[in-house]
XYZ file of C-alpha atoms in Angstrom:
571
model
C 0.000 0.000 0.000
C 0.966 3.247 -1.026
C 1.233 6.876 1.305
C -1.081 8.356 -0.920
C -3.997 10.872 -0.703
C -6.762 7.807 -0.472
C -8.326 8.485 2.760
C -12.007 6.587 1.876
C -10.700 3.635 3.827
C -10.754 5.726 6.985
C -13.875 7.815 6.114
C -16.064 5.588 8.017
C -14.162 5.153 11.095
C -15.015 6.310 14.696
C -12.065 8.567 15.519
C -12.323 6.441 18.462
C -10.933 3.234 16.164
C -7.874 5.924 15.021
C -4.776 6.734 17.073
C -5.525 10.653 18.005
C -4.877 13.408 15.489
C -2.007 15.873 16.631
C -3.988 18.975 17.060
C -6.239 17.281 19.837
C -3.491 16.341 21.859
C -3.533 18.168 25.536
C -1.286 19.713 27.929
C -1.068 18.323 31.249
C -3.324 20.928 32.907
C -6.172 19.287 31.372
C -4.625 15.656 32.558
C -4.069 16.944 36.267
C -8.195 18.976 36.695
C -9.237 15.025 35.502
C -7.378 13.275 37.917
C -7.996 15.698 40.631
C -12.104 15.839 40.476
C -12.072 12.130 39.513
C -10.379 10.914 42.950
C -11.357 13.273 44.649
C -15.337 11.465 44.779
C -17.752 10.958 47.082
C -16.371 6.933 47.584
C -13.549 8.919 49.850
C -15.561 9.458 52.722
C -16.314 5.440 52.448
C -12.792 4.676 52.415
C -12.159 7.139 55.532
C -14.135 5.278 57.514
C -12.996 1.999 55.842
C -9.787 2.787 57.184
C -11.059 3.341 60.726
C -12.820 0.092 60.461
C -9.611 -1.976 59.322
C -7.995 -0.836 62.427
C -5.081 1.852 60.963
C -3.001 3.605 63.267
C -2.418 7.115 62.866
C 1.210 6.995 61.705
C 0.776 3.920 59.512
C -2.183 6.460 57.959
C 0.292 8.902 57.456
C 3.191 7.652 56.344
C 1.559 4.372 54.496
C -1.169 6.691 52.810
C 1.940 8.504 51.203
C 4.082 5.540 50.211
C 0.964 4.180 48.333
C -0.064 6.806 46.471
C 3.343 7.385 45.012
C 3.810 3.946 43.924
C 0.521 4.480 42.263
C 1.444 7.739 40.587
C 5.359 6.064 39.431
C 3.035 3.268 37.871
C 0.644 5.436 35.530
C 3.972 7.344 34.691
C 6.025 4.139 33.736
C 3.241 1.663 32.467
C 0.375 3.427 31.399
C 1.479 6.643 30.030
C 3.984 5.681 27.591
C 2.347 2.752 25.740
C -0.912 5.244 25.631
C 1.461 8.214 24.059
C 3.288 5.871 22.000
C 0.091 4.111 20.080
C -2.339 6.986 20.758
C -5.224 4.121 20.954
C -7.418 3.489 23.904
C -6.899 -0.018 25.409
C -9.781 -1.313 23.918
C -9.009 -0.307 20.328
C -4.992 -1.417 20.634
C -6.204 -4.711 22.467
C -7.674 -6.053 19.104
C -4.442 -5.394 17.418
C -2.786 -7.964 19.768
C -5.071 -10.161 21.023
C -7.664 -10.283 18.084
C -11.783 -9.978 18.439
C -12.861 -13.074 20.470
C -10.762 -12.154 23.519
C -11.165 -8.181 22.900
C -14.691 -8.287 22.371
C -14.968 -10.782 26.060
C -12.411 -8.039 27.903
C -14.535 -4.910 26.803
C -17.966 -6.284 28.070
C -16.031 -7.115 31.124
C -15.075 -3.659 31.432
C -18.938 -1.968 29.980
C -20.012 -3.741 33.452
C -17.426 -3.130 35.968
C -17.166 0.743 34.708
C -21.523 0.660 34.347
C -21.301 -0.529 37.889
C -18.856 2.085 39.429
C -20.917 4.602 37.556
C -24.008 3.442 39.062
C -22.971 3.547 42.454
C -21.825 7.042 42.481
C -24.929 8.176 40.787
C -26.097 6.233 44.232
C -24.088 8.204 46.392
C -25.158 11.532 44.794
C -28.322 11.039 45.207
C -27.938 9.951 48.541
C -27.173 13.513 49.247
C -30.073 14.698 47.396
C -32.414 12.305 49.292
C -31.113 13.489 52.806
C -31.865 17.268 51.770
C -35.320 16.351 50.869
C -35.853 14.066 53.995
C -36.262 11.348 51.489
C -36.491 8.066 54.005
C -32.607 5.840 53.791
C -32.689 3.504 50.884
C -31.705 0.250 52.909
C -32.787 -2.077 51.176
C -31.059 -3.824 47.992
C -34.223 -2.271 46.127
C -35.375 1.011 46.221
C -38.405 1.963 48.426
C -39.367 5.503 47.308
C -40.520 6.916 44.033
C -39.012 10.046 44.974
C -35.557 8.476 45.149
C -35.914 6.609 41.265
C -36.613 10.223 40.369
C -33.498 11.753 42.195
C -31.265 9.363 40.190
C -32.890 9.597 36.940
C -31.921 13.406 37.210
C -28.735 12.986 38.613
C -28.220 10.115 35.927
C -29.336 12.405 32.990
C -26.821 14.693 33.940
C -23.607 12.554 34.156
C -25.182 11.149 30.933
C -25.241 14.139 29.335
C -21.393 15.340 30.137
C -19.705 12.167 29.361
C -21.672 11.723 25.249
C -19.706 14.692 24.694
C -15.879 13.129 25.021
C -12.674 13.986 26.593
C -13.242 17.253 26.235
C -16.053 18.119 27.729
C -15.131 15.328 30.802
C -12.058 17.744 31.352
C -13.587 20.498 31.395
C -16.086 19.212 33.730
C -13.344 18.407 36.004
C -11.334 21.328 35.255
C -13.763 23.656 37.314
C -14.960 21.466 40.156
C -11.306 19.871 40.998
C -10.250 23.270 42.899
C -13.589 23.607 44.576
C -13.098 19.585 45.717
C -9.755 19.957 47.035
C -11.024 23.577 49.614
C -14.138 21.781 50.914
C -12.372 18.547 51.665
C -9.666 20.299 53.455
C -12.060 22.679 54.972
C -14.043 19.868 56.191
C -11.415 18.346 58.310
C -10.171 21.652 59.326
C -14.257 22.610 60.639
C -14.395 19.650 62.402
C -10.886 18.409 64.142
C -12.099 20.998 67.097
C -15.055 18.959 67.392
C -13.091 16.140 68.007
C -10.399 17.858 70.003
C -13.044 18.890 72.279
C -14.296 15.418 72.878
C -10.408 13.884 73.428
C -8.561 16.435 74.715
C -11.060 19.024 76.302
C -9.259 21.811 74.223
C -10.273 22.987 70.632
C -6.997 22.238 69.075
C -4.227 19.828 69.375
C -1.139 21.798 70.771
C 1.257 20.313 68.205
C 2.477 17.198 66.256
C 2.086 14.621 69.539
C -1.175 16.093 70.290
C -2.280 15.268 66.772
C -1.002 12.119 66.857
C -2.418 11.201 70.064
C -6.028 12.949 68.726
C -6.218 10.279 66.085
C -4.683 7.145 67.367
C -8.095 7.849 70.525
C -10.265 8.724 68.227
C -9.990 8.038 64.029
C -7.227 5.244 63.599
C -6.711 3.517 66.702
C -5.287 0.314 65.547
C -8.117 -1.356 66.477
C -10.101 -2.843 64.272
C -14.588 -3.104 64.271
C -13.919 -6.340 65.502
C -11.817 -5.175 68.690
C -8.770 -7.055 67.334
C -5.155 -5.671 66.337
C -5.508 -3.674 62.788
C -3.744 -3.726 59.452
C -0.626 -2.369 59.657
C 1.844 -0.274 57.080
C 2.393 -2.738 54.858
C -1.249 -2.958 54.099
C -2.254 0.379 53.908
C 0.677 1.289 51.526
C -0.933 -2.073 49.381
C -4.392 -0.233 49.875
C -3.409 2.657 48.341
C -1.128 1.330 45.705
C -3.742 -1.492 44.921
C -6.903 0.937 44.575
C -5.965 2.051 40.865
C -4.494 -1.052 39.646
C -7.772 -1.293 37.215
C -6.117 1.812 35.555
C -2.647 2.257 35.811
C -1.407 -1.975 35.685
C -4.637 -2.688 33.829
C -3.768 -0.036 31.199
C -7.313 1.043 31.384
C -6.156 4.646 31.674
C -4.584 4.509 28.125
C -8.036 5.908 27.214
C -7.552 9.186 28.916
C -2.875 9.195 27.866
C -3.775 9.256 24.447
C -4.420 12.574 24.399
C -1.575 13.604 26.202
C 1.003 15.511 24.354
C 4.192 13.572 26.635
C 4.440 10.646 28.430
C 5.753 12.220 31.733
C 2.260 13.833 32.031
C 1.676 10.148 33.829
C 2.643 12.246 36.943
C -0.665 14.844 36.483
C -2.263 11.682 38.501
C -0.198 13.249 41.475
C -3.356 15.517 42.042
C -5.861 13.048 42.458
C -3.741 10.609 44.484
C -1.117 13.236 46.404
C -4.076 15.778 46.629
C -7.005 13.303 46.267
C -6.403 10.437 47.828
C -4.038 11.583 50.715
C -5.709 14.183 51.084
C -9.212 13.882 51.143
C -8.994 9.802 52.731
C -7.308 11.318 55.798
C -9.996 14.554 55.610
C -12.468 12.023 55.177
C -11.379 9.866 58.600
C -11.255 13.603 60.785
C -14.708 14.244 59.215
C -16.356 11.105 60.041
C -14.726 10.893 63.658
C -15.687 14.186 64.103
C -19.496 13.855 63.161
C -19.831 10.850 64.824
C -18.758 13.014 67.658
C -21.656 15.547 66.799
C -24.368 12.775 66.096
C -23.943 10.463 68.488
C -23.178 7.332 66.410
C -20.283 5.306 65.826
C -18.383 6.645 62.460
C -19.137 3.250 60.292
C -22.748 3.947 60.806
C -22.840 6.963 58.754
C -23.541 7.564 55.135
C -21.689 10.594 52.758
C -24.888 12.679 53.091
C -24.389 12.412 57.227
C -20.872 13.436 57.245
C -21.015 16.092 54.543
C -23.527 17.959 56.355
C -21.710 17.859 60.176
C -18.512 19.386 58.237
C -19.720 21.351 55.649
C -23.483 22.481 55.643
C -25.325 22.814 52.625
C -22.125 22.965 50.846
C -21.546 19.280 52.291
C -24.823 18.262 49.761
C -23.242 19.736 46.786
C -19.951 18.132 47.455
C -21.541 14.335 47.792
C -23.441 15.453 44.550
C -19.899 16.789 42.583
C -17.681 14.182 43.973
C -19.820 11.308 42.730
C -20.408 13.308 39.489
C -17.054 13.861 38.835
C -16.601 10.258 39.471
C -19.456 8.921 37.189
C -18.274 11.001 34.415
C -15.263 9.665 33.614
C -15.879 5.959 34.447
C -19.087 6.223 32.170
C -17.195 7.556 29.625
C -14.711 4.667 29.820
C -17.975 2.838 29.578
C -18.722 4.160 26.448
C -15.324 3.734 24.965
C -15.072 0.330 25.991
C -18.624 -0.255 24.262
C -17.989 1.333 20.846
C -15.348 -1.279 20.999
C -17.723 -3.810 20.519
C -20.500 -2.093 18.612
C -17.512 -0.476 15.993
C -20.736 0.088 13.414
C -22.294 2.597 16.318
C -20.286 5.530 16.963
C -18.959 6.514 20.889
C -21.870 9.091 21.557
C -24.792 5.913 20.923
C -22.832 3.283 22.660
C -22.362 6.247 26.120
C -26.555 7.093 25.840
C -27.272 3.483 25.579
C -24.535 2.248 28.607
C -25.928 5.303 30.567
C -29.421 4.281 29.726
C -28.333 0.709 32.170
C -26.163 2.666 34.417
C -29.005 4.982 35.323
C -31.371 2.086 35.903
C -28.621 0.042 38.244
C -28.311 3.062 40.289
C -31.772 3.507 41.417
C -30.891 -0.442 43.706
C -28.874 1.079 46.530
C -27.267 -2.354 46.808
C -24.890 -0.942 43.844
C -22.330 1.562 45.689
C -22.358 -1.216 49.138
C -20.858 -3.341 47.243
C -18.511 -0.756 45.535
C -15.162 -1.264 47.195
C -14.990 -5.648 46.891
C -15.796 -4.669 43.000
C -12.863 -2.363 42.736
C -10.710 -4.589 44.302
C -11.850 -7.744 42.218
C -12.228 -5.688 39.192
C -8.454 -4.980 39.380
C -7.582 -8.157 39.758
C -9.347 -9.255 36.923
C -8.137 -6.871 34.291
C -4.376 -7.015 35.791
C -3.537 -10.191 33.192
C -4.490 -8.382 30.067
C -2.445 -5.115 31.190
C 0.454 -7.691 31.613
C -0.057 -9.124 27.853
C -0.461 -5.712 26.465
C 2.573 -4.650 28.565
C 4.858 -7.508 27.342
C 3.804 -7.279 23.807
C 4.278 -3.305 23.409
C 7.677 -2.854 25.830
C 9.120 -6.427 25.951
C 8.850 -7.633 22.428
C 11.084 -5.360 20.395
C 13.647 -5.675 23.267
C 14.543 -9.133 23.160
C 14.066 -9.081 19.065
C 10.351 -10.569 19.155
C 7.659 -8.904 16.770
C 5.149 -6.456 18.112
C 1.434 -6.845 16.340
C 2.704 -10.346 15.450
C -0.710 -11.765 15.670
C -2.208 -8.810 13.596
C 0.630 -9.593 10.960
C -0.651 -13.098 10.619
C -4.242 -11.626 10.133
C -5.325 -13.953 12.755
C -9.008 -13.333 14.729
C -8.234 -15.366 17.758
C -4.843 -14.941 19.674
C -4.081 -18.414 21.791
C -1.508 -16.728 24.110
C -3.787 -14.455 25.026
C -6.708 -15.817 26.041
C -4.236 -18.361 27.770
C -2.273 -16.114 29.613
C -5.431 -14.459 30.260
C -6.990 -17.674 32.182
C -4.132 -18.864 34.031
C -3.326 -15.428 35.239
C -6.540 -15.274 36.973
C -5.992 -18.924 38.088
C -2.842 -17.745 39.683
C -4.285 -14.624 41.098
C -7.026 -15.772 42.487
C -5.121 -19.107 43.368
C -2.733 -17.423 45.516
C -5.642 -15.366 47.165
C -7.684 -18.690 48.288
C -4.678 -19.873 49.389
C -3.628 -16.830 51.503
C -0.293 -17.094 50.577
C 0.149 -12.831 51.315
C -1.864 -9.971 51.277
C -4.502 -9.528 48.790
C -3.699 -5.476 48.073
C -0.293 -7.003 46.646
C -1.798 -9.501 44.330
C -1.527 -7.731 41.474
C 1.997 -7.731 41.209
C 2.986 -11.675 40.944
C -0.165 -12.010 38.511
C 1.342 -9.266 36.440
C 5.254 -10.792 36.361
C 3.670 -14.485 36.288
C 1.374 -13.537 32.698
C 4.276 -11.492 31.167
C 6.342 -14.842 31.769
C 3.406 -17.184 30.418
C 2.484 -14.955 27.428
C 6.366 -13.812 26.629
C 6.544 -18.174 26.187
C 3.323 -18.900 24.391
C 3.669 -16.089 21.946
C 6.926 -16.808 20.841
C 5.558 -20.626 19.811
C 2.934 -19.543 18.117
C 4.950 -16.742 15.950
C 6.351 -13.643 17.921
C 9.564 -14.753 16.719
C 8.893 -14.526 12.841
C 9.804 -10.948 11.234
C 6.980 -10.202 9.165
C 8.917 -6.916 7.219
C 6.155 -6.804 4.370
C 3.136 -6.893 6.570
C 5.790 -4.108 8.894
C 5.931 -1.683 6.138
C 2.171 -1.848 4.828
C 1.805 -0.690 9.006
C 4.390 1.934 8.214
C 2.658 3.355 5.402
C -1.253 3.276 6.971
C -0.213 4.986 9.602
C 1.484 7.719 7.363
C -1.930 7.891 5.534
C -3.966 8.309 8.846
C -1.727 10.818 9.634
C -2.307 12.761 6.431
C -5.774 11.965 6.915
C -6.379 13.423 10.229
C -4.116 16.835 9.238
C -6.519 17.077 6.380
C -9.411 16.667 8.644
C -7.804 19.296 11.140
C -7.823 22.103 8.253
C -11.618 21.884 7.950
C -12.646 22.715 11.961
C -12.825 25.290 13.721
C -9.905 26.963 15.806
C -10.803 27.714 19.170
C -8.604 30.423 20.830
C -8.543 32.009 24.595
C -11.041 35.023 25.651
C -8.041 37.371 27.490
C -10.787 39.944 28.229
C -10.733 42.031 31.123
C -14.199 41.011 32.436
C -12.766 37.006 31.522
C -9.788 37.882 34.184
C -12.058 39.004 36.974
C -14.541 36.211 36.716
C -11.639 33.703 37.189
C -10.302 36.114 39.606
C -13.967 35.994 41.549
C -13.810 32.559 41.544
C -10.747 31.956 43.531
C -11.017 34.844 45.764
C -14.002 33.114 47.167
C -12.344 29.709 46.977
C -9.543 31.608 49.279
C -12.751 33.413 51.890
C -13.900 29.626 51.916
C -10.275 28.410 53.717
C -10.103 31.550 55.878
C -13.499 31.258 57.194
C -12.604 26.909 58.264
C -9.384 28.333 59.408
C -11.179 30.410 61.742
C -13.534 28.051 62.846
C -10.170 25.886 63.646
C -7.750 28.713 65.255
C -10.266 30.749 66.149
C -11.934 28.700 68.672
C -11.154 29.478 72.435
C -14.107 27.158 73.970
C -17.458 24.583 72.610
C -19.467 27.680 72.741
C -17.607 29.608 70.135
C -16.687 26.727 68.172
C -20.271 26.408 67.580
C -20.425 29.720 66.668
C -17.989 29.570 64.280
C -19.003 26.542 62.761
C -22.201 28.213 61.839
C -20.727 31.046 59.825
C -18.648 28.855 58.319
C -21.783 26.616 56.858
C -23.583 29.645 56.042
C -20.960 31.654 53.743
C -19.405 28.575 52.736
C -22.245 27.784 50.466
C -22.790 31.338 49.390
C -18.978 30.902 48.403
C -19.918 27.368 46.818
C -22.601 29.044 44.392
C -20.453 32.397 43.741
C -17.432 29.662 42.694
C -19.728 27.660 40.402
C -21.395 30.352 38.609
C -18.340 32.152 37.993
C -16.131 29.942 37.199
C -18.562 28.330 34.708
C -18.882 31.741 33.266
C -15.658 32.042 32.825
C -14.968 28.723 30.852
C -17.693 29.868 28.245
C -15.942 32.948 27.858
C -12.716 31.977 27.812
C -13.596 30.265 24.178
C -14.024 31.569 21.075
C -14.394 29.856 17.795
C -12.638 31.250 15.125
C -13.458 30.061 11.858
């Protein structure tokens, strides 16, 4: 085949099924507001007390809780990042090319329900909040027992819906103006209500320094004792925790979807916001806030839902964040979703397979029995799709390193890749194996399933033809991809160029919108430096509710504003 001007053969292609065209490539601002709003969700305050359950101490929160999440961020940066940058294909798309359609087409259902699922549960949580600001009765049951609350999550639902047909794009965006807003109120939260706590303890409003603190949460948040009275998890586990709780999307490559719009493959370290920022963060925010409403209510902190805990630290502001955080959430996983569905369905393009998967998601999330269940999923779920990162991994990095041929199988024009789908099985035998057998910690798992299926597939694929050279078939690759590229610049020359509003009245509106972001972290650090007794901590805490969420609307309008401002299409 020829580089020629012949672009029909791609005319009828999803751009989802091409590698992405140059000129809608990102910087890593847009990479680091996604990360940031997507783990920063409403799941967090689940884990807090998750953590308080397991039986954490304090410093093993600290210091594990940082260990973990930088692990996490090193593998996005290494694994995920540069395979996405390098094919500029989501996993689902580049999968085929290597494994062929019977195992793709098996993997991306897999993933339509485990991301439907996730979706569906934080469409859950959000409404949750919603419910308890109506005085909608608790959804207990694993089927939902008011009208009122279907209707709740059909809205909510319509609106994640409705952000994530619209693409990367609008999904960063989306994230782009809550993330900032996420990270205050989850730091303000903590801050509001660690007096509340310090009152209970240590009969003062605030610890006096570092041993204080210390001593503050290994009495009241993370004693090392866990719900069942016995000794806790220790480092080791929470560092596996942390590191483990992404594994779907950095080891299982999942995340390729969102790299392959990223312009270099160091942006892997934009994750830093939502795990540094996000999952530091907020998980230890989350633990002060449910300690301290616990205090406030009465009730022990496991016994508490988002809605509960949102409200003791933040006041009305505390509904909008369970609503955001699961949005923010729901988003991106439904738009994974989609992607992962238009895999399947390549005759439908990416905007009918994300209506019709958010059709389902919208109908799981009305049982509450969905977002329960959320955290054994995730941890499962990674589990599962581990193997298939590891084949992907070893056919992309290893191959051409030890002088085997990547895209062997799609060389051979084969449909069905044995290696694969082998390595596949007995990588979840192993897993899974090794878990019944409770031969080490489950959070570490991951990583002798990953080296055991590189092994496995590295063998079977070099019996079955890896080690061929296939330099005719190689050079036809050489040449399509020259044509896509031609193709795609083409394309570029016929839409629209959108450049930056720099207007003065632009400028203020984003300059509105953090000013009040900034009154919103004075007013909690009053309510947490500025309380001498219970009486005016009380006090305090009722300002702070009561301009926080005049703050909260000021930030949302204006910062919205701002966005649709701060493009203009120029033709």
């Amino acid at each position: 085949m020829d580089a020629t001007n012949d672009f029909q053969q791609f005319e009828n292609l999803e751009d989802e099924q091409l590698p992405i065209a140059k000129h809608k490539l990102h910087n890593w601002t847009h990479f680091a507001g996604i990360y940031a709003a997507e783990h920063v969700a409403a799941t967090e305050f689940v884990i807090g007390a998750t953590f308080v359950a397991l039986g954490a101490t304090t410093k093993d929160i600290l210091l594990g809780l940082l260990i973990g999440n930088i692990l996490a961020v090193l593998s996005w940066t290494f694994i995920t990042s540069p395979i996405a940058v390098d094919t500029r294909l989501s996993l689902y798309t580049y999968l085929n090319k290597i494994a062929g359609d019977s195992m793709t087409k098996l993997y991306n259902w897999a993933n339509v329900i485990i991301f439907t699922v996730i979706s569906a549960a934080m469409i859950t949580v959000s409404a949750t909040a919603v419910r308890f600001a109506f005085n909608i009765p608790p959804q207990l049951n694993w089927y939902p027992t008011n009208s009122w609350f279907v209707l709740i999550v059909l809205i909510v639902g319509t609106v994640v819906v409705s952000i994530a047909i619209y693409g990367f794009k609008a999904v960063s965006e989306f994230a782009g103006i809550c993330a900032p807003w996420l990270f205050v109120m989850f730091t303000c939260g903590a801050f509001v209500l660690l007096p509340a706590l310090s009152l209970e303890v240590l009969g003062k409003p605030l610890p006096n320094g570092w041993a204080d603190f210390i001593s503050l949460g290994d009495q009241s948040i993370w004693t090392g004792v866990n719900s069942d009275g016995e000794t806790g998890i220790g480092l080791t586990e929470v560092i596996g925790f942390a590191w483990a709780a992404n594994t779907i999307t950095h080891f299982g490559l999942i995340d390729m979807a969102l790299f392959r719009f990223s312009k270099k493959k160091i942006y892997g370290l934009t994750t830093s916001t939502g795990m540094m920022f996000g999952h530091y963060v907020a998980w230890i925010s989350a633990g002060i806030m449910g300690a301290g409403a616990a205090v406030i209510i009465g009730k022990s902190i496991v016994e508490l839902d988002p809605g509960d805990v949102a409200y003791y630290a933040l006041g009305w502001s505390g509904f909008i964040i369970v609503i955001v955080a699961g949005w923010t959430t729901a988003v991106a996983n439904l738009y994974r979703a989609g992607l992962a569905a238009q895999a399947i369905f390549k005759n439908h393009s990416r905007k009918k397979t994300t209506i019709a998967v958010g059709l389902v998601t919208m109908i799981v999330a009305c049982f509450p029995f969905v977002f329960s269940q959320i955290l054994p999923l995730l941890t499962y779920a990674g589990l599962l799709v581990v193997p298939v990162g590891a084949i992907v991994f070893t056919e992309h990095q290893i191959f051409p390193r030890i002088g085997y041929t990547r895209y062997w199988l799609h060389y051979r024009q084969l449909t069905v890749s044995t290696p694969a789908i082998v390595s596949w099985a007995l990588g979840l035998v192993f897993g899974f194996g090794l878990n019944a057998l409770n031969v080490m910690s489950f959070f570490y798992l991951f990583i002798p399933t990953w080296i055991f299926t590189i092994v496995v597939y590295t063998f079977l694929a070099g019996r079955y033809g890896a080690k061929i050279k296939y330099p005719e078939a190689k050079e036809k690759e050489r040449l399509r991809n020259i044509n896509i590229s031609k193709f795609q610049e083409q394309k570029a020359e016929g839409e629209q160029i959108i450049i930056k509003d720099t207007t003065l009245f632009t400028k203020i509106l984003r300059g509105i919108s953090l000013l009040v972001l900034l009154i919103t972290v004075v007013l909690a650090c009053i309510v947490l430096f500025g309380s001498e007794d219970a009486e005016m901590y009380t006090q305090n805490r009722e300002v702070f509710y009561k301009y926080a969420f005049i703050c909260t609307v000021i930030y949302f309008v204006t910062a919205y504003w701002a966005l649709k401002r701060g493009k203009i299409k120029n033709t």
